[in-house]
Amino acid sequence: MPEPTPLPDDLQRRAFSRGDADGAGLRPGRLRRRDIRRPFHGVQIVGSFGSLQERCHAYRVRMKPGHAFSHQTAVLLHGLPLARAFEEELDLHVSVVMPGRAPTTRGVVGHRIRIAPPVVDLGGLPVVRADEAWAQLGPLLALDELIVLGDAVLWADRSLQDPMHAAARVPYRPARERLQKALREIRSGCASPGETRVRLLLVRAGVPEPELNAEVRLPGETVHPDLVWRDRRVALEYEGDGHREREQFQYDVGRYGRLREAGWTVIQVTAADLQGGGAQQLIRRVLALVG
């Protein structure tokens, strides 16, 4: 069988509909050749189709006005943290306001919602705003997971604090009580899920609320430790995966040393310190310093 006729350059760079193919003068048989993939009904694509963004842009071809990517799809498009099980899900979540009909095509989970959500444009994709996406996951996430996600929303955009409270009060919102309970412990200033988990562990054990990524001035530089108890000159740093990179590790070691030279106590914490006996030891140590 001869090689397929090359597609027009425009159609090779994006997903396209049957109407696009007709407009480009392609014969129907050309769309049945082996180089054409059909990720969704009525959508054709050539080339890569694996990342979340690629799947969303492919579905955008057949997306109806008023529809928006939502729920876990929206959270991930905003670059916010979710459990790996959500990251590995291939289905796209799309919402439409009642009385509109939710999409039912293969590869898409449709949702009908009562009140129009705020929608933003992310690289040409209509996506519910981060505060709304957080609230939509209320029924799916445990309390602490909602707090971690809420902290991440505010780290990305501190102005969404009031909208998050409003989103949790939307009438008929599933899991409203859980969302509102989470808001009581959500804070702006935590840059990673690990920092949030450390904060929750300590504050729930009676440790005074710390400043989060607060400015600390040292001779010749300004640093921002993860958790700060300024009056006791104590700083806590959560060592996540990013700290394993050589350059970052060397910088952090130097920064911790300069903090100590300036009279600060620096506590370094890893994920292992948040479990079992390690957690209790950490609580006792911090309480002894700042309690």
Coordinates of C-alpha atoms in Angstrom, one line a residue:
M1 CA 0.0 0.0 0.0
P2 CA 1.5 3.4 -1.0
E3 CA 2.3 6.0 1.7
P4 CA -0.6 8.3 2.6
T5 CA -0.7 11.6 0.8
P6 CA 0.8 14.3 3.2
L7 CA -1.7 16.4 4.9
P8 CA -1.7 20.2 4.6
D9 CA 0.7 21.8 7.0
D10 CA -2.1 23.3 9.1
L11 CA -3.7 20.0 9.7
Q12 CA -0.5 18.3 10.7
R13 CA 0.0 20.8 13.5
R14 CA -3.3 20.4 15.3
A15 CA -6.4 18.3 15.8
F16 CA -9.1 18.9 13.2
S17 CA -12.7 18.1 12.5
R18 CA -14.4 16.5 9.5
G19 CA -15.3 20.0 8.4
D20 CA -11.7 21.1 8.5
A21 CA -10.8 18.1 6.4
D22 CA -13.5 18.9 3.8
G23 CA -12.3 22.5 3.7
A24 CA -8.8 21.4 3.0
G25 CA -10.0 19.3 0.1
L26 CA -9.3 15.9 1.6
R27 CA -11.2 12.9 0.3
P28 CA -13.1 10.8 2.9
G29 CA -10.8 7.8 2.3
R30 CA -7.7 9.9 3.4
L31 CA -9.1 10.0 6.9
R32 CA -9.1 6.2 7.1
R33 CA -5.4 5.9 6.6
R34 CA -3.2 4.6 9.3
D35 CA -1.5 7.9 10.2
I36 CA -4.8 9.4 11.4
R37 CA -5.9 8.9 15.0
R38 CA -9.4 9.5 16.3
P39 CA -9.1 10.4 20.0
F40 CA -12.7 11.6 20.2
H41 CA -15.8 11.2 18.0
G42 CA -15.4 13.6 15.1
V43 CA -11.8 14.5 15.9
Q44 CA -8.8 13.6 13.9
I45 CA -5.1 14.1 14.7
V46 CA -1.7 13.3 13.4
G47 CA 1.3 13.1 15.7
S48 CA 1.6 13.1 19.4
F49 CA -1.4 12.7 21.6
G50 CA -0.4 11.9 25.2
S51 CA -0.2 14.8 27.5
L52 CA -3.2 16.3 29.2
Q53 CA -2.8 19.5 27.2
E54 CA -2.6 17.6 23.9
R55 CA -5.8 15.7 24.8
C56 CA -7.6 18.9 25.8
H57 CA -6.6 20.7 22.6
A58 CA -7.8 17.7 20.6
Y59 CA -11.2 17.7 22.3
R60 CA -11.4 21.5 22.0
V61 CA -12.1 20.9 18.3
R62 CA -15.6 19.5 19.1
M63 CA -16.2 21.4 22.3
K64 CA -19.5 23.4 22.4
P65 CA -19.8 27.0 23.4
G66 CA -20.5 27.3 27.1
H67 CA -18.6 24.1 28.0
A68 CA -15.4 24.3 30.1
F69 CA -12.8 21.9 31.4
S70 CA -13.5 21.3 35.1
H71 CA -12.9 19.2 38.2
Q72 CA -9.6 17.3 38.2
T73 CA -8.8 18.2 34.6
A74 CA -9.0 21.9 35.5
V75 CA -6.9 21.4 38.6
L76 CA -4.1 19.8 36.6
L77 CA -4.4 22.4 33.8
H78 CA -3.8 25.1 36.4
G79 CA -0.6 23.2 37.4
L80 CA -1.9 22.4 40.9
P81 CA -1.0 19.3 42.9
L82 CA -3.2 16.2 42.9
A83 CA -2.7 12.6 43.9
R84 CA -1.0 10.4 41.2
A85 CA -4.3 8.5 40.6
F86 CA -5.9 11.7 39.2
E87 CA -2.8 12.6 37.1
E88 CA -3.0 9.2 35.4
E89 CA -6.7 9.4 34.6
L90 CA -7.1 9.7 30.8
D91 CA -10.8 10.9 30.7
L92 CA -11.3 14.6 30.5
H93 CA -13.8 16.3 32.8
V94 CA -16.1 18.9 31.1
S95 CA -18.9 21.0 32.7
V96 CA -21.9 22.7 31.3
V97 CA -24.4 24.9 33.1
M98 CA -28.0 23.5 33.3
P99 CA -30.2 23.1 31.3
G100 CA -27.4 22.4 28.9
R101 CA -26.6 18.7 28.1
A102 CA -23.4 17.3 29.4
P103 CA -21.1 15.7 26.8
T104 CA -21.3 11.9 26.7
T105 CA -18.6 11.1 24.1
R106 CA -16.0 8.4 24.7
G107 CA -13.0 9.7 26.8
V108 CA -15.0 12.5 28.5
V109 CA -16.8 12.7 31.8
G110 CA -19.6 15.3 31.5
H111 CA -21.0 17.3 34.4
R112 CA -24.1 19.5 34.7
I113 CA -23.8 22.3 37.2
R114 CA -26.4 24.7 38.4
I115 CA -24.6 28.0 38.5
A116 CA -22.2 29.4 35.8
P117 CA -18.6 29.1 37.1
P118 CA -15.8 31.7 36.4
V119 CA -13.9 30.5 33.4
V120 CA -10.4 31.5 32.3
D121 CA -8.5 31.0 29.0
L122 CA -5.4 28.8 29.5
G123 CA -3.5 28.6 26.2
G124 CA -6.7 28.6 24.2
L125 CA -8.6 26.2 26.5
P126 CA -11.7 27.3 28.4
V127 CA -11.0 26.2 32.0
V128 CA -12.9 26.8 35.2
R129 CA -11.0 29.1 37.5
A130 CA -8.8 27.5 40.2
D131 CA -11.1 28.4 43.1
E132 CA -14.0 26.7 41.3
A133 CA -11.9 23.7 40.4
W134 CA -10.9 23.3 44.1
A135 CA -14.5 23.4 45.2
Q136 CA -15.6 20.9 42.5
L137 CA -13.3 18.3 44.1
G138 CA -14.9 18.6 47.5
P139 CA -16.7 15.2 47.2
L140 CA -13.5 13.5 45.9
L141 CA -10.8 14.6 48.3
A142 CA -10.3 14.1 52.0
L143 CA -10.2 17.1 54.3
D144 CA -6.4 17.3 54.4
E145 CA -6.2 16.9 50.6
L146 CA -8.5 19.8 50.2
I147 CA -6.4 21.9 52.5
V148 CA -3.2 21.0 50.5
L149 CA -5.0 21.9 47.3
G150 CA -6.4 25.1 48.7
D151 CA -3.0 26.2 49.9
A152 CA -1.6 25.6 46.4
V153 CA -4.4 27.7 44.9
L154 CA -3.5 30.6 47.1
W155 CA 0.2 30.2 46.5
A156 CA -0.5 30.6 42.8
D157 CA -2.9 33.5 43.2
R158 CA -3.5 35.0 46.7
S159 CA -6.4 37.1 45.3
L160 CA -8.6 33.9 45.1
Q161 CA -9.0 33.7 48.9
D162 CA -12.4 35.4 48.9
P163 CA -13.6 33.6 45.7
M164 CA -12.7 30.3 47.4
H165 CA -15.0 31.1 50.3
A166 CA -17.7 32.2 47.9
A167 CA -17.3 29.0 45.9
A168 CA -17.8 26.9 49.0
R169 CA -21.1 28.6 49.7
V170 CA -22.6 28.1 46.3
P171 CA -26.1 26.6 46.7
Y172 CA -26.4 22.9 46.1
R173 CA -22.6 22.5 46.1
P174 CA -21.7 18.9 47.0
A175 CA -19.6 18.6 50.2
R176 CA -20.1 22.2 51.2
E177 CA -19.5 21.5 54.9
R178 CA -16.2 19.8 54.1
L179 CA -15.1 22.7 51.9
Q180 CA -15.9 25.2 54.6
K181 CA -14.1 23.1 57.2
A182 CA -11.1 23.0 55.0
L183 CA -11.1 26.8 54.6
R184 CA -10.6 27.2 58.3
E185 CA -7.2 25.7 57.9
I186 CA -6.2 26.9 54.5
R187 CA -3.4 29.5 54.5
S188 CA -1.7 31.6 51.8
G189 CA 2.1 31.2 51.8
C190 CA 2.7 27.4 51.6
A191 CA 4.7 26.7 48.4
S192 CA 4.4 22.9 48.4
P193 CA 2.2 20.1 49.7
G194 CA 5.0 19.1 52.1
E195 CA 5.0 22.5 53.7
T196 CA 1.3 22.4 54.2
R197 CA 1.5 18.9 55.8
V198 CA 4.2 20.1 58.2
R199 CA 2.2 23.2 59.1
L200 CA -1.0 21.1 59.8
L201 CA 0.9 18.6 61.9
L202 CA 2.5 21.3 64.1
V203 CA -0.4 23.7 64.5
R204 CA -2.9 20.9 65.3
A205 CA -0.4 19.8 68.0
G206 CA -0.5 23.2 69.7
V207 CA 2.5 24.9 68.0
P208 CA 1.9 28.6 67.4
E209 CA 1.0 29.5 63.9
P210 CA 4.1 30.3 61.9
E211 CA 4.7 32.9 59.2
L212 CA 4.9 31.2 55.8
N213 CA 7.7 31.9 53.4
A214 CA 8.2 35.1 55.3
E215 CA 11.0 37.6 54.5
V216 CA 14.1 37.2 56.8
R217 CA 16.9 39.7 56.2
L218 CA 20.5 38.6 56.6
P219 CA 23.7 40.5 56.0
G220 CA 23.7 41.1 52.2
E221 CA 20.7 39.0 51.3
T222 CA 17.0 38.3 52.0
V223 CA 15.8 34.7 52.4
H224 CA 12.3 33.2 52.8
P225 CA 12.3 30.1 55.1
D226 CA 9.3 27.8 54.7
L227 CA 8.0 28.3 58.2
V228 CA 9.2 31.1 60.5
W229 CA 8.7 31.9 64.2
R230 CA 10.3 35.3 64.2
D231 CA 10.2 36.1 67.9
R232 CA 12.0 32.9 68.7
R233 CA 14.3 33.1 65.7
V234 CA 13.4 29.6 64.5
A235 CA 13.0 28.7 60.9
L236 CA 11.8 25.3 59.5
E237 CA 12.7 24.1 56.0
Y238 CA 10.9 21.2 54.3
E239 CA 13.3 19.2 52.2
G240 CA 11.2 18.0 49.2
D241 CA 12.4 16.3 46.0
G242 CA 13.5 19.6 44.5
H243 CA 16.2 19.9 47.2
R244 CA 17.9 16.8 45.8
E245 CA 19.3 18.7 42.8
R246 CA 22.9 19.4 43.3
E247 CA 22.9 23.2 42.8
Q248 CA 19.8 23.6 44.9
F249 CA 21.2 21.5 47.6
Q250 CA 24.5 23.4 47.8
Y251 CA 22.6 26.7 47.8
D252 CA 20.4 25.5 50.7
V253 CA 23.3 24.3 52.8
G254 CA 24.9 27.7 52.5
R255 CA 21.7 29.5 53.2
Y256 CA 21.0 27.4 56.3
G257 CA 24.6 28.1 57.5
R258 CA 24.1 31.9 57.1
L259 CA 20.8 31.7 59.0
R260 CA 22.6 29.9 61.9
E261 CA 25.4 32.4 61.9
A262 CA 22.8 35.2 62.3
G263 CA 21.5 33.5 65.4
W264 CA 18.6 31.5 63.9
T265 CA 17.8 27.8 64.7
V266 CA 17.1 26.0 61.5
I267 CA 15.0 22.8 61.5
Q268 CA 15.2 20.6 58.4
V269 CA 12.3 18.2 57.8
T270 CA 11.7 15.5 55.3
A271 CA 8.6 13.4 54.5
A272 CA 9.8 10.7 56.9
D273 CA 9.6 13.2 59.8
L274 CA 5.8 13.4 59.3
Q275 CA 5.0 9.8 60.1
G276 CA 4.8 7.8 63.3
G277 CA 7.4 8.3 65.9
G278 CA 9.2 10.9 63.7
A279 CA 6.2 13.1 63.8
Q280 CA 6.0 13.0 67.6
Q281 CA 9.7 13.8 67.9
L282 CA 9.3 16.8 65.5
I283 CA 6.4 18.1 67.5
R284 CA 8.3 17.9 70.8
R285 CA 11.3 19.6 69.2
V286 CA 9.4 22.5 67.8
L287 CA 7.3 23.0 70.9
A288 CA 10.5 23.1 73.0
L289 CA 11.8 25.9 70.8
V290 CA 8.7 28.0 70.1
G291 CA 5.9 26.7 72.3

